[in-house]
PDB file of C-alpha atoms in Angstrom:
ATOM      1  CA  MET A   1       9.215  12.673  24.852  1.00 63.00           C
ATOM      2  CA  THR A   2       7.670  11.082  28.064  1.00 72.00           C
ATOM      3  CA  SER A   3       8.986   8.200  29.958  1.00 84.00           C
ATOM      4  CA  ILE A   4       7.086   4.781  30.389  1.00 83.00           C
ATOM      5  CA  GLY A   5       6.683   6.076  34.432  1.00 82.00           C
ATOM      6  CA  ASP A   6       5.103   9.395  33.196  1.00 84.00           C
ATOM      7  CA  GLN A   7       2.824   7.809  30.696  1.00 85.00           C
ATOM      8  CA  THR A   8       1.965   5.226  33.315  1.00 87.00           C
ATOM      9  CA  THR A   9       1.190   8.097  35.692  1.00 88.00           C
ATOM     10  CA  LEU A  10      -1.055   9.509  33.774  1.00 88.00           C
ATOM     11  CA  ARG A  11      -3.708   7.236  32.650  1.00 89.00           C
ATOM     12  CA  LEU A  12      -3.233   5.917  36.007  1.00 89.00           C
ATOM     13  CA  ASN A  13      -4.890   9.526  36.984  1.00 89.00           C
ATOM     14  CA  ALA A  14      -7.235   9.331  34.564  1.00 90.00           C
ATOM     15  CA  LEU A  15      -8.297   6.174  35.544  1.00 90.00           C
ATOM     16  CA  VAL A  16      -8.624   7.538  39.265  1.00 89.00           C
ATOM     17  CA  GLN A  17     -10.731  10.741  37.584  1.00 90.00           C
ATOM     18  CA  HIS A  18     -13.259   8.166  35.740  1.00 90.00           C
ATOM     19  CA  SER A  19     -13.653   5.812  38.659  1.00 90.00           C
ATOM     20  CA  VAL A  20     -14.173   8.560  40.644  1.00 89.00           C
ATOM     21  CA  SER A  21     -16.662  10.484  38.323  1.00 90.00           C
ATOM     22  CA  ILE A  22     -18.841   6.769  38.490  1.00 89.00           C
ATOM     23  CA  ALA A  23     -18.869   6.946  42.163  1.00 89.00           C
ATOM     24  CA  ASN A  24     -20.190  10.104  41.983  1.00 88.00           C
ATOM     25  CA  MET A  25     -22.769   9.544  39.752  1.00 89.00           C
ATOM     26  CA  GLU A  26     -23.899   6.225  41.683  1.00 89.00           C
ATOM     27  CA  ILE A  27     -24.000   8.262  44.625  1.00 88.00           C
ATOM     28  CA  VAL A  28     -26.380  10.595  42.708  1.00 87.00           C
ATOM     29  CA  HIS A  29     -28.495   7.560  41.492  1.00 86.00           C
ATOM     30  CA  THR A  30     -29.203   6.085  44.794  1.00 86.00           C
ATOM     31  CA  HIS A  31     -30.075   9.483  46.135  1.00 84.00           C
ATOM     32  CA  ALA A  32     -32.777   9.982  43.588  1.00 81.00           C
ATOM     33  CA  ILE A  33     -33.644   6.376  43.754  1.00 79.00           C
ATOM     34  CA  GLU A  34     -34.263   6.987  47.791  1.00 79.00           C
ATOM     35  CA  HIS A  35     -36.067  10.070  47.108  1.00 75.00           C
ATOM     36  CA  TYR A  36     -38.393   8.996  44.331  1.00 72.00           C
ATOM     37  CA  GLU A  37     -38.990   5.437  46.405  1.00 69.00           C
ATOM     38  CA  SER A  38     -40.443   7.944  49.410  1.00 67.00           C
ATOM     39  CA  GLU A  39     -42.613   9.608  47.133  1.00 64.00           C
ATOM     40  CA  ASP A  40     -43.971   6.589  45.291  1.00 66.00           C
ATOM     41  CA  ILE A  41     -43.053   8.272  42.070  1.00 66.00           C
ATOM     42  CA  LEU A  42     -41.206   4.857  41.195  1.00 64.00           C
ATOM     43  CA  GLN A  43     -44.058   2.426  41.260  1.00 67.00           C
ATOM     44  CA  ALA A  44     -46.397   5.300  38.915  1.00 65.00           C
ATOM     45  CA  LEU A  45     -42.875   5.467  36.517  1.00 68.00           C
ATOM     46  CA  ASP A  46     -43.249   1.703  36.292  1.00 68.00           C
ATOM     47  CA  VAL A  47     -46.730   1.664  35.474  1.00 70.00           C
ATOM     48  CA  ARG A  48     -46.415   4.243  32.695  1.00 70.00           C
ATOM     49  CA  VAL A  49     -43.052   1.888  31.323  1.00 66.00           C
ATOM     50  CA  SER A  50     -45.587  -1.578  31.276  1.00 72.00           C
ATOM     51  CA  HIS A  51     -48.102   0.485  29.523  1.00 70.00           C
ATOM     52  CA  LEU A  52     -45.901   2.029  27.108  1.00 68.00           C
ATOM     53  CA  GLU A  53     -44.048  -1.546  26.643  1.00 72.00           C
ATOM     54  CA  THR A  54     -47.681  -2.899  25.938  1.00 72.00           C
ATOM     55  CA  ILE A  55     -47.856  -0.397  23.709  1.00 70.00           C
ATOM     56  CA  ILE A  56     -44.449  -0.629  21.463  1.00 70.00           C
ATOM     57  CA  ASN A  57     -45.084  -4.578  21.589  1.00 70.00           C
ATOM     58  CA  HIS A  58     -48.472  -4.557  20.105  1.00 70.00           C
ATOM     59  CA  GLU A  59     -47.006  -2.294  17.287  1.00 73.00           C
ATOM     60  CA  ALA A  60     -44.034  -4.130  16.839  1.00 72.00           C
ATOM     61  CA  TRP A  61     -46.276  -7.337  16.056  1.00 73.00           C
ATOM     62  CA  SER A  62     -48.547  -5.257  14.020  1.00 75.00           C
ATOM     63  CA  ASN A  63     -45.417  -4.251  11.756  1.00 72.00           C
ATOM     64  CA  PHE A  64     -44.052  -8.259  12.039  1.00 72.00           C
ATOM     65  CA  GLU A  65     -47.621  -9.122  11.002  1.00 76.00           C
ATOM     66  CA  TYR A  66     -47.736  -6.892   8.008  1.00 75.00           C
ATOM     67  CA  PHE A  67     -44.175  -8.319   6.931  1.00 73.00           C
ATOM     68  CA  GLU A  68     -45.434 -11.601   7.295  1.00 79.00           C
ATOM     69  CA  ASP A  69     -48.268 -11.078   4.783  1.00 78.00           C
ATOM     70  CA  SER A  70     -46.248  -9.576   2.273  1.00 77.00           C
ATOM     71  CA  ASN A  71     -44.171 -12.110   2.268  1.00 75.00           C
ATOM     72  CA  HIS A  72     -46.668 -14.838   1.837  1.00 77.00           C
ATOM     73  CA  GLN A  73     -47.896 -12.412  -1.048  1.00 79.00           C
ATOM     74  CA  LEU A  74     -44.342 -12.425  -2.402  1.00 75.00           C
ATOM     75  CA  GLU A  75     -44.408 -15.972  -2.097  1.00 75.00           C
ATOM     76  CA  SER A  76     -47.298 -16.355  -4.047  1.00 77.00           C
ATOM     77  CA  ASN A  77     -46.842 -14.362  -6.421  1.00 71.00           C
ATOM     78  CA  SER A  78     -43.330 -16.300  -7.582  1.00 68.00           C
ATOM     79  CA  ASP A  79     -45.174 -19.495  -7.731  1.00 66.00           C
ATOM     80  CA  GLU A  80     -47.666 -18.281 -10.252  1.00 65.00           C
ATOM     81  CA  LEU A  81     -44.426 -16.950 -12.382  1.00 62.00           C
ATOM     82  CA  PRO A  82     -43.680 -19.341 -15.364  1.00 65.00           C
ATOM     83  CA  LYS A  83     -40.957 -21.949 -14.284  1.00 62.00           C
ATOM     84  CA  LYS A  84     -37.785 -22.161 -16.771  1.00 59.00           C
TER      85      LYS A  84
END
């Protein structure tokens, strides 16, 4: 059986390791951004993302219009059913 002190130490060690891992990922991310900004790659990616967002938004709106039309059709069909 481990003592509360040992459990606390284990948890603190795990927390420190996790924090170091996050810090290392942030460093890698920062270096990647600096590299890609110097290569003007991020600007090209931003343009592509904007284009893809436009396509996705158009498709989402088209799907919404389809469901809206289907809903109106169902409502009109239900209006034609005999009422009890």
